[in-house]
N, C-alpha and C. Protein backbone atom coordinates (compact mmCIF):
# COMPACT_ATOMS: atom_id res chain seq x y z
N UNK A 1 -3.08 3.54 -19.47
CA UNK A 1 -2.55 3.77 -18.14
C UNK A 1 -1.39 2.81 -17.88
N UNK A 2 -0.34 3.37 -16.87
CA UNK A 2 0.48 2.43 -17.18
C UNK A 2 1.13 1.55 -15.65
N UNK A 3 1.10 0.74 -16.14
CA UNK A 3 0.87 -0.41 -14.58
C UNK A 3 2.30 0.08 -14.02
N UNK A 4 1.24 0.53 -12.29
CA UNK A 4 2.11 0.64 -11.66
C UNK A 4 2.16 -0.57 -10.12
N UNK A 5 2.94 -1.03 -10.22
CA UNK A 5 3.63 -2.22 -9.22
C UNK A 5 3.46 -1.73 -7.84
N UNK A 6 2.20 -2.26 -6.96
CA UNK A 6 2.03 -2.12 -6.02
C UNK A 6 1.91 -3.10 -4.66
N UNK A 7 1.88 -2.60 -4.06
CA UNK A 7 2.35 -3.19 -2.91
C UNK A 7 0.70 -2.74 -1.30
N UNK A 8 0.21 -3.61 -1.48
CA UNK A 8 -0.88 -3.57 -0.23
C UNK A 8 -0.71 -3.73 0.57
N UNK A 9 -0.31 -2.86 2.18
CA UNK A 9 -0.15 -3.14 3.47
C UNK A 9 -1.30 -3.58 4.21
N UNK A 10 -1.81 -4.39 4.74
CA UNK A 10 -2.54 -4.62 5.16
C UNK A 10 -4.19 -5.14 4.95
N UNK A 11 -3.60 -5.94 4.03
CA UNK A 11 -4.40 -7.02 2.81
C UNK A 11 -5.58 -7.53 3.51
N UNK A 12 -6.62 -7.95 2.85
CA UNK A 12 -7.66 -8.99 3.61
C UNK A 12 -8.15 -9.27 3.03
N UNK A 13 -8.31 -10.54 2.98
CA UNK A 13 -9.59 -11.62 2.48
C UNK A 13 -11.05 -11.37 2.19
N UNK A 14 -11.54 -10.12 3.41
CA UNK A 14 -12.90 -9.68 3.68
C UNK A 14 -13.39 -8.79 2.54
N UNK A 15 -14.28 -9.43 1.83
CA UNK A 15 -14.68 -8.47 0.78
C UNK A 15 -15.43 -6.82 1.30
N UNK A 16 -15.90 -7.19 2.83
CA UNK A 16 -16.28 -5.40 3.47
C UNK A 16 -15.47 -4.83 3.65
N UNK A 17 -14.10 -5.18 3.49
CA UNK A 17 -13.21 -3.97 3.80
C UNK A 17 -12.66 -3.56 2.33
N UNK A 18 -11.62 -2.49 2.69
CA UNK A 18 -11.71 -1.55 1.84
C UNK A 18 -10.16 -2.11 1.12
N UNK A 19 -9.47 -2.66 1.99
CA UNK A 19 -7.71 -3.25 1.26
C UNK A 19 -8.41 -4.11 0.38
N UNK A 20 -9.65 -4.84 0.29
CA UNK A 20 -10.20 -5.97 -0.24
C UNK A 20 -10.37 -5.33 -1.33
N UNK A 21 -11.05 -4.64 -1.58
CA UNK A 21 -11.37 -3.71 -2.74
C UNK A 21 -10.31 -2.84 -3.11
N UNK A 22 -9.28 -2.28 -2.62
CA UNK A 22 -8.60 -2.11 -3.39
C UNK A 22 -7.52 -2.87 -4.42
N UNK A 23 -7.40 -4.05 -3.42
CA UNK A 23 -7.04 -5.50 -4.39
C UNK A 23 -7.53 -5.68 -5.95
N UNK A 24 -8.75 -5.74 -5.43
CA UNK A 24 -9.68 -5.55 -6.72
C UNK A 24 -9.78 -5.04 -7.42
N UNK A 25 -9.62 -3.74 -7.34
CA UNK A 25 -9.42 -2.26 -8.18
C UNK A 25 -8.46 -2.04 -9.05
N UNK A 26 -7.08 -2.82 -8.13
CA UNK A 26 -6.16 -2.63 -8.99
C UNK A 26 -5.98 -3.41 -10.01
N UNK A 27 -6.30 -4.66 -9.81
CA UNK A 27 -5.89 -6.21 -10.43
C UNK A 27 -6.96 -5.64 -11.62
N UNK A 28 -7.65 -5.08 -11.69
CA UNK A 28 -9.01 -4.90 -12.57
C UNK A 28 -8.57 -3.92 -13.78
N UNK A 29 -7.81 -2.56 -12.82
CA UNK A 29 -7.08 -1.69 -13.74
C UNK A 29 -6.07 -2.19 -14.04
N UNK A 30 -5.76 -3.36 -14.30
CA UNK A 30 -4.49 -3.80 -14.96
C UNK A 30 -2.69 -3.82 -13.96
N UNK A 31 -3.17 -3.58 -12.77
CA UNK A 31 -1.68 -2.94 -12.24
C UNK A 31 -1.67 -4.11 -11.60
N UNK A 32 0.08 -4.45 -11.56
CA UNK A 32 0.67 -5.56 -10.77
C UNK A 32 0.53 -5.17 -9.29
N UNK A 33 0.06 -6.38 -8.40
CA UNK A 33 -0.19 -6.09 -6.75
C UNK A 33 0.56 -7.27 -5.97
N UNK A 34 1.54 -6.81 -4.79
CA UNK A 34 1.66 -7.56 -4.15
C UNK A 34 0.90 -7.10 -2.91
N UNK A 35 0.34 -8.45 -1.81
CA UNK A 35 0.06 -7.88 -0.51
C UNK A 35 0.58 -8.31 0.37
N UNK A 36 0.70 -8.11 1.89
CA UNK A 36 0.05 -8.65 3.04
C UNK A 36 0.27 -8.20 4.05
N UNK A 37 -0.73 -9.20 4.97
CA UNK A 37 -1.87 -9.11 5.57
C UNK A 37 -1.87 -9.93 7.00
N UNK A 38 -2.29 -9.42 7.90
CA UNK A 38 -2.49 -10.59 9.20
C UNK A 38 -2.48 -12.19 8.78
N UNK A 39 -3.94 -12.03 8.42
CA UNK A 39 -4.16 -13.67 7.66
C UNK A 39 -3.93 -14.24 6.15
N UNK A 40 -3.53 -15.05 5.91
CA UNK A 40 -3.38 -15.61 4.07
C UNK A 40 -4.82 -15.41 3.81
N UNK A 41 -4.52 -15.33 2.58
CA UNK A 41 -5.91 -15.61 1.33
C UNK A 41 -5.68 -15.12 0.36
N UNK A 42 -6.60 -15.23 -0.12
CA UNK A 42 -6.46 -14.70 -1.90
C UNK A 42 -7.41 -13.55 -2.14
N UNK A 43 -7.03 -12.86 -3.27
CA UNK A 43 -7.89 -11.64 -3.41
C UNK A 43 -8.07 -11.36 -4.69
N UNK A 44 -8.62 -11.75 -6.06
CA UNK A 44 -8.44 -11.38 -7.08
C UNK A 44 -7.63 -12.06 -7.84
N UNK A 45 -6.95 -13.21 -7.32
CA UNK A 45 -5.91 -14.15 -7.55
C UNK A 45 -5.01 -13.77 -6.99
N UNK A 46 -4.90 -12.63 -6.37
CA UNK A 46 -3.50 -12.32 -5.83
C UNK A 46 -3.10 -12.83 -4.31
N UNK A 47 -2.51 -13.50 -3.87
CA UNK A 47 -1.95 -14.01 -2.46
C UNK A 47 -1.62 -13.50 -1.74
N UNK A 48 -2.35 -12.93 -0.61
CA UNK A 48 -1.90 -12.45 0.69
C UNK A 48 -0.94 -13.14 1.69
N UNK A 49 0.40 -12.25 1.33
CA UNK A 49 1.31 -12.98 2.22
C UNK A 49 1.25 -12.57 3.72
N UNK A 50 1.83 -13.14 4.78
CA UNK A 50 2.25 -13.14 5.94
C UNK A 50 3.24 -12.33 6.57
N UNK A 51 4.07 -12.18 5.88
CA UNK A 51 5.35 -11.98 6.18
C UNK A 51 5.79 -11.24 5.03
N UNK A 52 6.90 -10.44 5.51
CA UNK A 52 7.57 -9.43 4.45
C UNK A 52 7.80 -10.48 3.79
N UNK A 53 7.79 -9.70 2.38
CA UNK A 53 8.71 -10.42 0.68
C UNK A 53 9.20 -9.29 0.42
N UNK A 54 10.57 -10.11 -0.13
CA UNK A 54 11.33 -9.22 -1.20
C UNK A 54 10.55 -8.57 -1.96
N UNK A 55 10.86 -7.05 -2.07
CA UNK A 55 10.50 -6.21 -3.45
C UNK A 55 11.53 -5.34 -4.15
N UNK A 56 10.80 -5.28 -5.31
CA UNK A 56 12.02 -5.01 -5.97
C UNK A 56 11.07 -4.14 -7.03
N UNK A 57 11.12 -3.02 -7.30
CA UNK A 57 10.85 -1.94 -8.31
C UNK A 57 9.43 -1.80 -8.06
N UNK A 58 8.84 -1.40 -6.73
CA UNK A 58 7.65 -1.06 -6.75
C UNK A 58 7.21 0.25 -6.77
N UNK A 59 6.38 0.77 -7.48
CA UNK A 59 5.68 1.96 -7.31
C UNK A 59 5.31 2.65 -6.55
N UNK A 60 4.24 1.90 -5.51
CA UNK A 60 3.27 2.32 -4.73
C UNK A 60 3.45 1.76 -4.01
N UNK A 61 3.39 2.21 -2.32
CA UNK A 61 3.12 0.75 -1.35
C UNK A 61 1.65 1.83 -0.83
N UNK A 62 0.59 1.28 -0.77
CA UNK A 62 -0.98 1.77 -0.19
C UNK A 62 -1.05 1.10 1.00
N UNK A 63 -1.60 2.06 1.75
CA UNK A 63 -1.24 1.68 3.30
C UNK A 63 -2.81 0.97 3.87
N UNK A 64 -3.00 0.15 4.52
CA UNK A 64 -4.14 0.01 5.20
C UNK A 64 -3.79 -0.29 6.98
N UNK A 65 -3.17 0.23 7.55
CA UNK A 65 -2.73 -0.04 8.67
C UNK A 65 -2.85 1.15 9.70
N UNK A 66 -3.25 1.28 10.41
CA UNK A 66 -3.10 2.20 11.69
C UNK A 66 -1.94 2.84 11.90
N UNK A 67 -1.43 3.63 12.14
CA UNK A 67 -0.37 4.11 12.66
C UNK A 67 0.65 3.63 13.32
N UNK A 68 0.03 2.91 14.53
CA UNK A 68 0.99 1.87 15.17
C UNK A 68 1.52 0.62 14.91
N UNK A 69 0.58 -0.06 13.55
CA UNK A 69 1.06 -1.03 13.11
C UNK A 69 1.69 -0.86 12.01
N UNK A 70 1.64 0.35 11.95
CA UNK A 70 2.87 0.56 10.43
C UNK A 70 4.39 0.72 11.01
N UNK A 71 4.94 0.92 12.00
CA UNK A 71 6.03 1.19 12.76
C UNK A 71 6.99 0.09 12.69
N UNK A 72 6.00 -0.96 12.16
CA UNK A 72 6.95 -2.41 12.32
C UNK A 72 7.64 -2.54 10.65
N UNK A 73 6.81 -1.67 9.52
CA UNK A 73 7.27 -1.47 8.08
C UNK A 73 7.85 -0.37 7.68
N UNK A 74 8.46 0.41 9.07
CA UNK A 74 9.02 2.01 8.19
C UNK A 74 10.63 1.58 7.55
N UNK A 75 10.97 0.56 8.21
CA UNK A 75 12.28 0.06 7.30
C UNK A 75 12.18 -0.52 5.71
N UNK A 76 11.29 -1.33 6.36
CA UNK A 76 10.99 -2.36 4.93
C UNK A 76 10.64 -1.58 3.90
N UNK A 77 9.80 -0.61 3.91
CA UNK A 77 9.51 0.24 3.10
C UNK A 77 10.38 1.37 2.32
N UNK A 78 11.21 1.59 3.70
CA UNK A 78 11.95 2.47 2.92
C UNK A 78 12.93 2.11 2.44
N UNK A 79 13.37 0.72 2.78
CA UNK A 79 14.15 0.19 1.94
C UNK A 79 14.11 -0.31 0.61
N UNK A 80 12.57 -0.44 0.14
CA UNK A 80 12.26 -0.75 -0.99
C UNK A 80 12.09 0.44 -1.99
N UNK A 81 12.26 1.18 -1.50
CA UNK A 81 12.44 3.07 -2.37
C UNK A 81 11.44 2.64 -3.58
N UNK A 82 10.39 2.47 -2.42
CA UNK A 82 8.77 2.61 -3.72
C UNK A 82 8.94 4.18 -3.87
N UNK A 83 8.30 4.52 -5.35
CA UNK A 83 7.93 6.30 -5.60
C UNK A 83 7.27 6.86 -4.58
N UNK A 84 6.28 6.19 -4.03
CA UNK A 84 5.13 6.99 -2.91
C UNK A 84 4.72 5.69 -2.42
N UNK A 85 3.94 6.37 -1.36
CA UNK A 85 3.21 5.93 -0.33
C UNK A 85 1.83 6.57 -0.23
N UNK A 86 1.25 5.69 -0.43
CA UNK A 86 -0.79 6.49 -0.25
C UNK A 86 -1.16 6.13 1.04
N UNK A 87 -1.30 7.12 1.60
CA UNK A 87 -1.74 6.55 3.40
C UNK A 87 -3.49 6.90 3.01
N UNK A 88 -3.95 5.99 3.09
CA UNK A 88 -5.53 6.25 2.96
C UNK A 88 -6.19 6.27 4.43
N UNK A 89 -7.75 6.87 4.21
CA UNK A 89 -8.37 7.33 5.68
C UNK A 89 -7.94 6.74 6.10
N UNK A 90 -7.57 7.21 7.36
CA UNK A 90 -7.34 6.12 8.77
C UNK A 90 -5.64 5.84 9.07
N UNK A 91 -5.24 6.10 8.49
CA UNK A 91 -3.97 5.49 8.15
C UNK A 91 -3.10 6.48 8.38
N UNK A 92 -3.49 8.31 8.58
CA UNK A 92 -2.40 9.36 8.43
C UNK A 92 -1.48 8.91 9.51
N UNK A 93 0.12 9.37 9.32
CA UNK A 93 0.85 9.68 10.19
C UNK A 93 2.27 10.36 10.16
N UNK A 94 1.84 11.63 10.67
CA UNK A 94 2.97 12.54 10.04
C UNK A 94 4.47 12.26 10.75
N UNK A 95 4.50 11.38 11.54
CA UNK A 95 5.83 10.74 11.79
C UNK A 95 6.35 10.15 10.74
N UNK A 96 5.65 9.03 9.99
CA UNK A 96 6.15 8.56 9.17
C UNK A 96 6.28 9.36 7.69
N UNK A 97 5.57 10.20 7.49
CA UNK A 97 5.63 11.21 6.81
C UNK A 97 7.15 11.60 6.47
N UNK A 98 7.48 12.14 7.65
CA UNK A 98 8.86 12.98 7.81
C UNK A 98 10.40 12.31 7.49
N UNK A 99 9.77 10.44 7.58
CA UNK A 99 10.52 9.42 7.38
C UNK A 99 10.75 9.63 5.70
N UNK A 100 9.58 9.32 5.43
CA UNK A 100 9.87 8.51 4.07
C UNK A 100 10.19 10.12 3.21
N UNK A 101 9.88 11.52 3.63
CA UNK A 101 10.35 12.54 2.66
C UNK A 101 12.11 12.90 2.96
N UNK A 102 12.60 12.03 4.10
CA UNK A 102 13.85 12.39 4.15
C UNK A 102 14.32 11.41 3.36
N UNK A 103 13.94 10.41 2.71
CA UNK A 103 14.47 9.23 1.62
C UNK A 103 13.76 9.60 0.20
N UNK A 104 13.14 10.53 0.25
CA UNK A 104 12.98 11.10 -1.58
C UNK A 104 11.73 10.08 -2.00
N UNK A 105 10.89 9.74 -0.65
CA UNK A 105 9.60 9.10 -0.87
C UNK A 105 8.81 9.89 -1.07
N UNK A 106 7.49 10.18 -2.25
CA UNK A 106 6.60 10.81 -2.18
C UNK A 106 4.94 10.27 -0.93
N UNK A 107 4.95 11.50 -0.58
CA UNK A 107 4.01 11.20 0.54
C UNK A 107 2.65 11.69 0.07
N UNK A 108 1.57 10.58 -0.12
CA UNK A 108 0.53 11.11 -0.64
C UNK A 108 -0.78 10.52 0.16
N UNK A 109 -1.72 11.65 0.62
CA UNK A 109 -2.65 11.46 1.95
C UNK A 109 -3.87 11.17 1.08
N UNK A 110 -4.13 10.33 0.76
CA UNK A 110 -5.75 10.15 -0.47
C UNK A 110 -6.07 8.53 0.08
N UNK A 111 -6.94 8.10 -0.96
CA UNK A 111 -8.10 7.05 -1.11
C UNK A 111 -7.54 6.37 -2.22
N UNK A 112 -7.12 5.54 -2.43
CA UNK A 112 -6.64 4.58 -3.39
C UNK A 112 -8.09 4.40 -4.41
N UNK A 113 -8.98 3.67 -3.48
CA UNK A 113 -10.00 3.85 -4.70
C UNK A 113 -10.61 4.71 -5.46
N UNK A 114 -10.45 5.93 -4.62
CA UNK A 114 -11.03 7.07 -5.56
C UNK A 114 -10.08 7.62 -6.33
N UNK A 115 -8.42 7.40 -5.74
CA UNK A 115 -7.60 7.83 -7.34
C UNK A 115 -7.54 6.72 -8.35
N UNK A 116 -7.95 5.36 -8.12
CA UNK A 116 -7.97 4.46 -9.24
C UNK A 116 -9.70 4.94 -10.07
N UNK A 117 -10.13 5.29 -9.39
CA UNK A 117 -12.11 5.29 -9.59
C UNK A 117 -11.92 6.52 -10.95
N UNK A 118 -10.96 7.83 -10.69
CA UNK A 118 -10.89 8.99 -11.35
C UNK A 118 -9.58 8.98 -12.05
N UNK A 119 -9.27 7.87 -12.30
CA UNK A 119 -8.04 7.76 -13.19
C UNK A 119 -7.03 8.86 -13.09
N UNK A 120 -6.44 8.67 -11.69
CA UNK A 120 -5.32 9.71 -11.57
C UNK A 120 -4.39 8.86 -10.24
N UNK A 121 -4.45 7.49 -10.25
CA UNK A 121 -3.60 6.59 -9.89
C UNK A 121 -2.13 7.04 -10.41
């Protein structure tokens, strides 16, 4: 499989949530992860940042954010001309949808862990 460079919106420390585990998931399947997140921490070794970082050739950005708190990343994102975007449960929003397919973003409505779980990440 071949590592794809991702990017976690809405990172957390909390091993009950689900960005937590997907941290995990990925770092496990071998794929490079950046995150972040409200609060710092670590996840797998990987560092939950604060604040936007530079990216540069990412794959994936996987969404864990609400709708309304994604409004504050429809630039950042699309400025980073990741391949797709996985809006997982909770997360749909066909506004931003309409954004990122007018920039040649693929828009994909799934579960991060269950396309890493069935190897079709």
């Amino acid at each position: 499989m071949k590592n794809k460079k991702t990017l976690v919106l809405g990172a957390t420390a909390k091993p009950e949530k689900y960005a937590y585990k997907a941290i995990s998931l990925l770092v496990e399947k071998g794929h490079s992860v950046l995150a972040i997140g409200q609060n710092a921490g670590e996840v797998a070794g990987i560092k939950i940042q604060t604040k936007a970082i530079p990216l540069k050739n990412i794959d994936t950005v996987t969404l864990y954010l609400n709708p309304a708190r994604q409004r504050e990343y429809y630039n950042y994102i699309i400025e980073a001309k990741p391949k797709r975007v996985v809006f997982n449960p909770g997360t749909e929003n066909p506004e931003f949808y309409q954004l990122l397919e007018l920039n040649n973003i693929k828009v994909e409505v799934a579960c991060t862990l269950v396309l890493l779980t069935i190897n079709q990440y």
